[in-house]
Coordinates of C-alpha atoms and ligand atoms in Angstrom, one line a residue:
X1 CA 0.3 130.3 70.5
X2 CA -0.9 129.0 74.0
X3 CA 1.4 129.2 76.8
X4 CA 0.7 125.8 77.5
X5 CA 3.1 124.5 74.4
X6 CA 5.2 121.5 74.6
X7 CA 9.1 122.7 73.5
X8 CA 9.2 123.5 69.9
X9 CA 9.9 120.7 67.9
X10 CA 10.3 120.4 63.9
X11 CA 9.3 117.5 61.7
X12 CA 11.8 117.8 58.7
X13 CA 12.9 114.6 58.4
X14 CA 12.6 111.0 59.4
X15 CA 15.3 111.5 62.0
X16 CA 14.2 113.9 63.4
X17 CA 11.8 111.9 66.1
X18 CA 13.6 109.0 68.1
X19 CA 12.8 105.3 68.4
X20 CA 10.4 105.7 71.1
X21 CA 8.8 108.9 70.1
X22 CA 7.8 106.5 66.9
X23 CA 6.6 103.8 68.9
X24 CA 4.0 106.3 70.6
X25 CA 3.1 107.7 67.3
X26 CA 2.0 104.2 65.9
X27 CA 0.1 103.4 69.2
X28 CA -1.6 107.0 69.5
X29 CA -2.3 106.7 65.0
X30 CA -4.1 103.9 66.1
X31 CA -6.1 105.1 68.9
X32 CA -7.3 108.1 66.5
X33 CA -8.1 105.5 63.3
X34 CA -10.5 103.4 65.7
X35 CA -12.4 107.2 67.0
X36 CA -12.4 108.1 63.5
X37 CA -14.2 105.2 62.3
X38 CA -16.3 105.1 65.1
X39 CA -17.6 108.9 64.4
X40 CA -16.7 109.5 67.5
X41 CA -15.3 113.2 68.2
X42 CA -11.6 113.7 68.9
X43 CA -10.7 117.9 68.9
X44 CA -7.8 118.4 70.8
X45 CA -6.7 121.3 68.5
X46 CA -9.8 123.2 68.3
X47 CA -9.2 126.8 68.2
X48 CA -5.5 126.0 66.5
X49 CA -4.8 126.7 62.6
X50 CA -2.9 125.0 60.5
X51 CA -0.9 126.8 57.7
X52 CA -0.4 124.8 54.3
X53 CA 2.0 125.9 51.7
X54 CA 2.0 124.1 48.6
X55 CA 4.8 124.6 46.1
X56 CA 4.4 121.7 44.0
X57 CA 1.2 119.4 43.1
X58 CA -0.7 117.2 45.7
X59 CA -3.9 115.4 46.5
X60 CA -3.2 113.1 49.3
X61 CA -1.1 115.7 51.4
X62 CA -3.3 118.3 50.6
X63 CA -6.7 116.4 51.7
X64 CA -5.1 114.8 54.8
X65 CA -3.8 117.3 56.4
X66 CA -7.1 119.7 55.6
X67 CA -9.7 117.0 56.2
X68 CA -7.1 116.1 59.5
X69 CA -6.7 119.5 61.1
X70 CA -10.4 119.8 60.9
X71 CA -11.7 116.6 62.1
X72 CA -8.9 117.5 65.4
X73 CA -10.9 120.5 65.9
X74 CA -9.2 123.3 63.8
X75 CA -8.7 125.3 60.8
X76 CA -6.8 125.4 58.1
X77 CA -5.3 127.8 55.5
X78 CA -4.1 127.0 52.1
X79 CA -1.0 129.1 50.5
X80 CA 0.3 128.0 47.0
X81 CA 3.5 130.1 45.2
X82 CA 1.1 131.3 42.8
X83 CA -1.2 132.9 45.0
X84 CA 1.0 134.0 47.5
X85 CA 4.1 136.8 48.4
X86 CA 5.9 133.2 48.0
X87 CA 6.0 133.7 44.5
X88 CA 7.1 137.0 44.4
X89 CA 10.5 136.2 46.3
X90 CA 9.7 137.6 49.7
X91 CA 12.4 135.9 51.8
X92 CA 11.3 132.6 53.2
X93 CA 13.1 133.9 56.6
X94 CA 10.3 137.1 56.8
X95 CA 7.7 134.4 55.0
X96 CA 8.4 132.3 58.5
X97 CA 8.6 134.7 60.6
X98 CA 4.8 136.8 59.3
X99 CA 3.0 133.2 59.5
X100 CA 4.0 131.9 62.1
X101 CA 3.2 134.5 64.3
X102 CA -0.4 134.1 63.0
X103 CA -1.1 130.2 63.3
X104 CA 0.2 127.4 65.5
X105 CA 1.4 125.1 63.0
X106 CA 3.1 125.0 59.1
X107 CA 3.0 121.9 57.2
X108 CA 5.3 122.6 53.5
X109 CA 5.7 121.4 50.0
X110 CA 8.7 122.4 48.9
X111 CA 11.6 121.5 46.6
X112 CA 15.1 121.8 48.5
X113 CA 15.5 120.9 51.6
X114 CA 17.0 124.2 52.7
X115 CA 14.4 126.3 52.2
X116 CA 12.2 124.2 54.5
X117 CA 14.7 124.1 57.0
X118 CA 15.7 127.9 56.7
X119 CA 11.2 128.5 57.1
X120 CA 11.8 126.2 60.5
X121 CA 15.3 128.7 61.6
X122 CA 12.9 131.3 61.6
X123 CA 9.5 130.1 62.5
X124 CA 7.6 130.2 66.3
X125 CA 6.0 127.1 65.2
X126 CA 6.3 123.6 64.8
X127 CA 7.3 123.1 61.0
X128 CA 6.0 119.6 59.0
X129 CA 8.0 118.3 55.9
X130 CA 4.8 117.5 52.9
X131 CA 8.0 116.7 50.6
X132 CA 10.8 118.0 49.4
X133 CA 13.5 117.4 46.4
X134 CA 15.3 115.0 49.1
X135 CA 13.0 113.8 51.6
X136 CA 9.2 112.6 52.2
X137 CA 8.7 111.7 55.9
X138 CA 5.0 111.8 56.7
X139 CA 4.6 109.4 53.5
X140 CA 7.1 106.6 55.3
X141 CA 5.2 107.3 58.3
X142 CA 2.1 106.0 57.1
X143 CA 3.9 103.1 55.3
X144 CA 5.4 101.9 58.6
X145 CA 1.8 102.1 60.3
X146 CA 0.1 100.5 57.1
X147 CA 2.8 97.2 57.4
X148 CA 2.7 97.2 61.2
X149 CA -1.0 97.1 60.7
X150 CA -0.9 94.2 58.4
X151 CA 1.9 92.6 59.2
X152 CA 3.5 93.5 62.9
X153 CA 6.8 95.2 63.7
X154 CA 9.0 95.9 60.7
X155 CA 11.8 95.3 63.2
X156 CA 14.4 92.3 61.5
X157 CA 12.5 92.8 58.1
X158 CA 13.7 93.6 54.4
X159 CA 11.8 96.6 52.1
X160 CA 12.9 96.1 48.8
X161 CA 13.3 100.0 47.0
X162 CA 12.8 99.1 43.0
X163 CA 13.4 102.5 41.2
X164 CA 14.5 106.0 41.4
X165 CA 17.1 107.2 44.6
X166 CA 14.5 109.9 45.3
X167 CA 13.4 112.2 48.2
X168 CA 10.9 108.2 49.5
X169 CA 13.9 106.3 48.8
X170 CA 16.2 108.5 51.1
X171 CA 13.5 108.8 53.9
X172 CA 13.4 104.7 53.8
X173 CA 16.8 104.6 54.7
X174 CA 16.2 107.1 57.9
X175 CA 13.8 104.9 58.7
X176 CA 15.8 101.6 58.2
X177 CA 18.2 102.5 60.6
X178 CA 16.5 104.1 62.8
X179 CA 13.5 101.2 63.4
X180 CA 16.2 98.8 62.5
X181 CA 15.0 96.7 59.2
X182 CA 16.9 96.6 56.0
X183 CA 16.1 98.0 52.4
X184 CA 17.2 96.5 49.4
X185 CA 17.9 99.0 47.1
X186 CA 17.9 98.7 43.4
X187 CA 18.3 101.8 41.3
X188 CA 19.0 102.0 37.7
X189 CA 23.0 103.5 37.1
X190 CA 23.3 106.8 37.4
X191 CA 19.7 107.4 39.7
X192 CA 21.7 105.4 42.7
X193 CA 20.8 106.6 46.5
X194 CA 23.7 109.7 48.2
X195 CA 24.3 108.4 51.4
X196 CA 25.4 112.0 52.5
X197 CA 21.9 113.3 50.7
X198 CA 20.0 110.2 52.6
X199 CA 21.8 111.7 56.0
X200 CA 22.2 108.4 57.8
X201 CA 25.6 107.9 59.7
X202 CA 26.6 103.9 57.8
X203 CA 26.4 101.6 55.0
X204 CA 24.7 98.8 57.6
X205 CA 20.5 99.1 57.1
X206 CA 21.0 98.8 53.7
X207 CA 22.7 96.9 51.0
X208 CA 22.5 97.5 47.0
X209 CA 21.9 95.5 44.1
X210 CA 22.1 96.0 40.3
X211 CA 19.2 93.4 39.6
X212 CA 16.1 94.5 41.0
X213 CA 14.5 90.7 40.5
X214 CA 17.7 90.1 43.3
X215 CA 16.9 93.1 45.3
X216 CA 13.0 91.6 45.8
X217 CA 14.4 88.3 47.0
X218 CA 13.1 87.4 50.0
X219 CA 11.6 91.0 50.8
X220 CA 8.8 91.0 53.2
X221 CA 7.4 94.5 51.2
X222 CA 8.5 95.6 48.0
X223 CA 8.0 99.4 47.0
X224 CA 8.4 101.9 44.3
X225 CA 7.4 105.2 43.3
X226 CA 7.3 107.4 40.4
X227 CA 10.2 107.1 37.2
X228 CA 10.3 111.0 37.6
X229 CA 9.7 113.6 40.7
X230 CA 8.4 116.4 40.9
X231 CA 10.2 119.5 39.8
X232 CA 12.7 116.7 37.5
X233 CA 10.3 117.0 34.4
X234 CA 12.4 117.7 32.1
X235 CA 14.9 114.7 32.6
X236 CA 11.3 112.2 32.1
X237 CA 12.2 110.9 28.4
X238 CA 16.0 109.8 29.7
X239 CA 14.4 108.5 32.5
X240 CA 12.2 106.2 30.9
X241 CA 15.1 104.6 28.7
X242 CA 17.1 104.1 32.0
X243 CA 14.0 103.0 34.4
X244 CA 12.8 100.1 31.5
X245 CA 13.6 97.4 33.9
X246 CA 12.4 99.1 37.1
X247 CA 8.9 98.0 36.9
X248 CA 7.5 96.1 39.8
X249 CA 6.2 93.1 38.2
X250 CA 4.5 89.5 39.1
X251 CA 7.6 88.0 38.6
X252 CA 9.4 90.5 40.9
X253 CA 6.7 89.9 43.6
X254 CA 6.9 86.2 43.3
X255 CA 10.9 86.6 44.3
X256 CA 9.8 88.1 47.6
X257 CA 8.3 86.5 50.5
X258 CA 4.9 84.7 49.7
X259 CA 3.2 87.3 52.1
X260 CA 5.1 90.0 51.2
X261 CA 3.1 93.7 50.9
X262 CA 3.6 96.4 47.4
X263 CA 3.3 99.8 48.3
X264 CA 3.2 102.8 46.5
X265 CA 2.9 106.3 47.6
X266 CA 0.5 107.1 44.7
X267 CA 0.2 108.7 42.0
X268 CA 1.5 105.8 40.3
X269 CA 1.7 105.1 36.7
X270 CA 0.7 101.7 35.6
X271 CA 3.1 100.0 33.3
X272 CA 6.1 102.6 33.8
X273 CA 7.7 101.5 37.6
X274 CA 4.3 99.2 38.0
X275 CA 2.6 96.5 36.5
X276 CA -1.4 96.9 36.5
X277 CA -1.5 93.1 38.1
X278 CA 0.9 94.0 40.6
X279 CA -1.0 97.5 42.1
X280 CA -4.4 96.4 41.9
X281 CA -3.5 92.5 43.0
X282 CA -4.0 91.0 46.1
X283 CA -0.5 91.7 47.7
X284 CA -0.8 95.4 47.0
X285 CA -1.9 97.6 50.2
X286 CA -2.2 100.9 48.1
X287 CA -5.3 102.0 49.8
X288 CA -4.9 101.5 53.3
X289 CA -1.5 103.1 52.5
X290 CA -2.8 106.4 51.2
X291 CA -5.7 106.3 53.8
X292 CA -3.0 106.3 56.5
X293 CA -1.8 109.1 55.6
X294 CA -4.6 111.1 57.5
X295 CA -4.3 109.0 60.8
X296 CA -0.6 109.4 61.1
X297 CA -1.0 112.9 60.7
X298 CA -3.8 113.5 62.9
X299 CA -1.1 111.6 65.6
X300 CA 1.8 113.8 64.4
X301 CA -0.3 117.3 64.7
X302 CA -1.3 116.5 68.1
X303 CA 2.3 115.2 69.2
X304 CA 3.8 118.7 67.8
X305 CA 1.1 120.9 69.7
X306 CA 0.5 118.7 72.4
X307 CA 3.1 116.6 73.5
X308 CA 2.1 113.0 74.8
X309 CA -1.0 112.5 75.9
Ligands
CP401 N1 1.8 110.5 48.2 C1 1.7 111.8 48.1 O1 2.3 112.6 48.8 O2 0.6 112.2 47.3 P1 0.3 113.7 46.8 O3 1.4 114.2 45.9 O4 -1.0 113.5 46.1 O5 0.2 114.6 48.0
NVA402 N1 8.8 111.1 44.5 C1 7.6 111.7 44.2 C2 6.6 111.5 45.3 C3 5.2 112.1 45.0 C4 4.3 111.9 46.2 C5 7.8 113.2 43.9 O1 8.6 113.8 44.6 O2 7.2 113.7 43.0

C-alpha cells in the first residue's frame, strides 16, 4: 500500500518472470540464505503483511512463507476455507478485492488455476501461486536454486520426471523451456503431461518415454512426487495399480549420471513413487530442497514489493 510500489506484478506461474528476472532471483536467494545463516538482520518489509489462504493441506508452504514474511520484517495472516467467508462461497472476485485492500501481499493454495488467477483479476496486490490442481511454481523455484547450488547452471542439462503429469510436472516444463534444459518425462498411460494444461508454446524442452529406467538415462537429476495430489483422493487405489512401476529406485538412479541429484517436493511416501534407499541415500538433496523453499521466497517477496534491489 506504499506509494513507493514497483508495477504490480503476479506470480501464478513459472512463466510468469523472464530469464533474467530468474537469474536475479537465484543471486539475491543467495545473498538472503548467507544473512540468514549468519543471524544477521535483513527487514525490508517491515511494516508489510502478508495474507495466506490455505485451501488444501501444507507444512512446508505454510512455515516458509510465515517463518519468511517475518524474518523480512513483517506480518502475517493465515485464512483457511474452513475458517473463513471462503468457505461460505463469497465470490473470490469481492474475496480479492476486501483483502487486498487490507495487506500488501496474497500468497494461495488453491485447486484450479482459475480461481487463483480470477483472486489476481481483482486484487491491488501482488498475488503468489502456493499450488494449484495444475501448477506449483515456488516449489520448482527452490529446486532450480537447490541444483544450481550443488551442481551449477541447469542450463544444457536433463531432469528426469518419474511419475504422475501433475501440477510439479507441468511447472518443470515452464521451467525447461524457459532456463533451457530438458526433462525426460515418464508417466504411467493415461496420467501423461497436457501440453496445453503445461502452457508452453513446443514439444522441444522435453521428450517422453514409456520406460521410466529409459527416461533416467543419463539424467543429471531425477525427480518425482506423490502417486496422488491433493484434492485427487478418490482416484488413489487406481492410481497405485497404474503407478507400480513409477518408483524411483537404485537401479533407476544408477541409469542416470553418476552425480546425478533425487529430489522430491516432500511429503513423499516411501516405497510407493520412492524407494527408502533412494530418499534417504547419498544422491538425494531432500533437505536442502525443502529448506530452500524459505530463501527463495524470502527473494520472491521482496522482488514483488520491492523491485531489484
Ligand atoms: N512441497 C510442499 O509444497 O509441501 P507442503 O504441501 O507441505 O506445503
Ligand atoms: N503434487 C502434490 C504436491 C504436494 C506438495 C499435490 O498437489 O498434492
Amino acid at each position: 500500500m506504499s506509494p513507493a510500489l514497483p508495477a504490480l506484478r503476479h506470480y501464478l506461474q513459472f512463466s510468469d518472470l523472464s530469464a533474467a528476472e530468474y537469474a536475479y532471483l537465484f543471486e539475491r536467494t543467495a545473498v538472503i540464505k548467507r544473512k540468514f545463516k549468519a543471524y544477521e538482520k535483513h527487514q525490508p518489509l517491515a511494516d508489510r503483511t502478508l495474507a495466506m489462504i490455505f485451501e488444501k493441506a501444507s507444512t512446508r508452504t505454510r512455515v516458509s512463507f510465515e517463518a519468511g514474511m517475518y524474518q523480512l520484517g513483517g506480518s502475517v495472516v493465515h485464512l483457511t476455507t474452513g475458517d473463513s467467508q471462503l468457505g461460505r462461497a463469497e465470490p473470490i472476485e469481492d474475496s480479492a478485492k476486501v483483502i487486498s485492500r487490507m495487506v500488501d501481499l496474497v500468497m494461495i493454495r488453491t485447486y484450479e488455476q482459475t480461481k487463483i488467477d480470477r483472486f489476481a483479476q481483482h486484487s491491488r496486490v501482488p498475488v503468489i501461486n502456493g499450488l494449484t490442481n495444475e501448477f506449483h511454481p515456488c516449489q520448482i523455484l527452490a529446486d532450480l536454486f537447490t541444483f544450481i547450488e550443488h551442481r551449477g547452471s541447469i542450463a544444457g542439462k536433463t531432469v528426469a520426471w518419474v511419475g504422475d503429469g501433475n501440477n510439479m510436472a507441468n511447472t518443470w516444463l515452464q521451467a525447461a523451456e524457459l532456463l533451457g534444459f530438458t526433462v525426460h518425462l515418464s508417466t504411467p498411460s493415461g496420467y501423461e503431461v497436457d501440453q496445453s494444461v503445461a502452457g508452453i508454446r513446443s514439444g522441444q524442452s522435453y521428450k517422453v518415454f514409456a520406460d521410466p529406467m529409459q527416461a533416467c538415462e543419463g539424467a543429471d537429476l531425477v525427480t518425482t512426487d506423490v502417486w496422488t495430489s491433493m484434492g485427487f483422493e478418490a482416484e488413489n487405489e487406481a492410481r497405485k495399480k497404474a503407478f507400480a512401476n513409477w518408483c524411483v529406485s537404485t537401479e533407476m538412479m544408477a541409469a542416470a549420471q553418476p552425480d546425478a541429484l533425487f529430489m522430491h517436493c516432500l511429503p513423499a511416501h516411501r516405497g510407493e513413487e520412492v524407494a527408502a534407499d533412494v530418499i534417504d541415500g547419498p544422491q538425494s538433496v531432500v533437505w536442502d530442497e525443502a529448506e530452500n523453499r524459505l530463501h527463495v521466497q524470502k527473494a520472491l517477496m521482496e522482488f514483488l514489493l520491492l523491485g531489484r534491489l
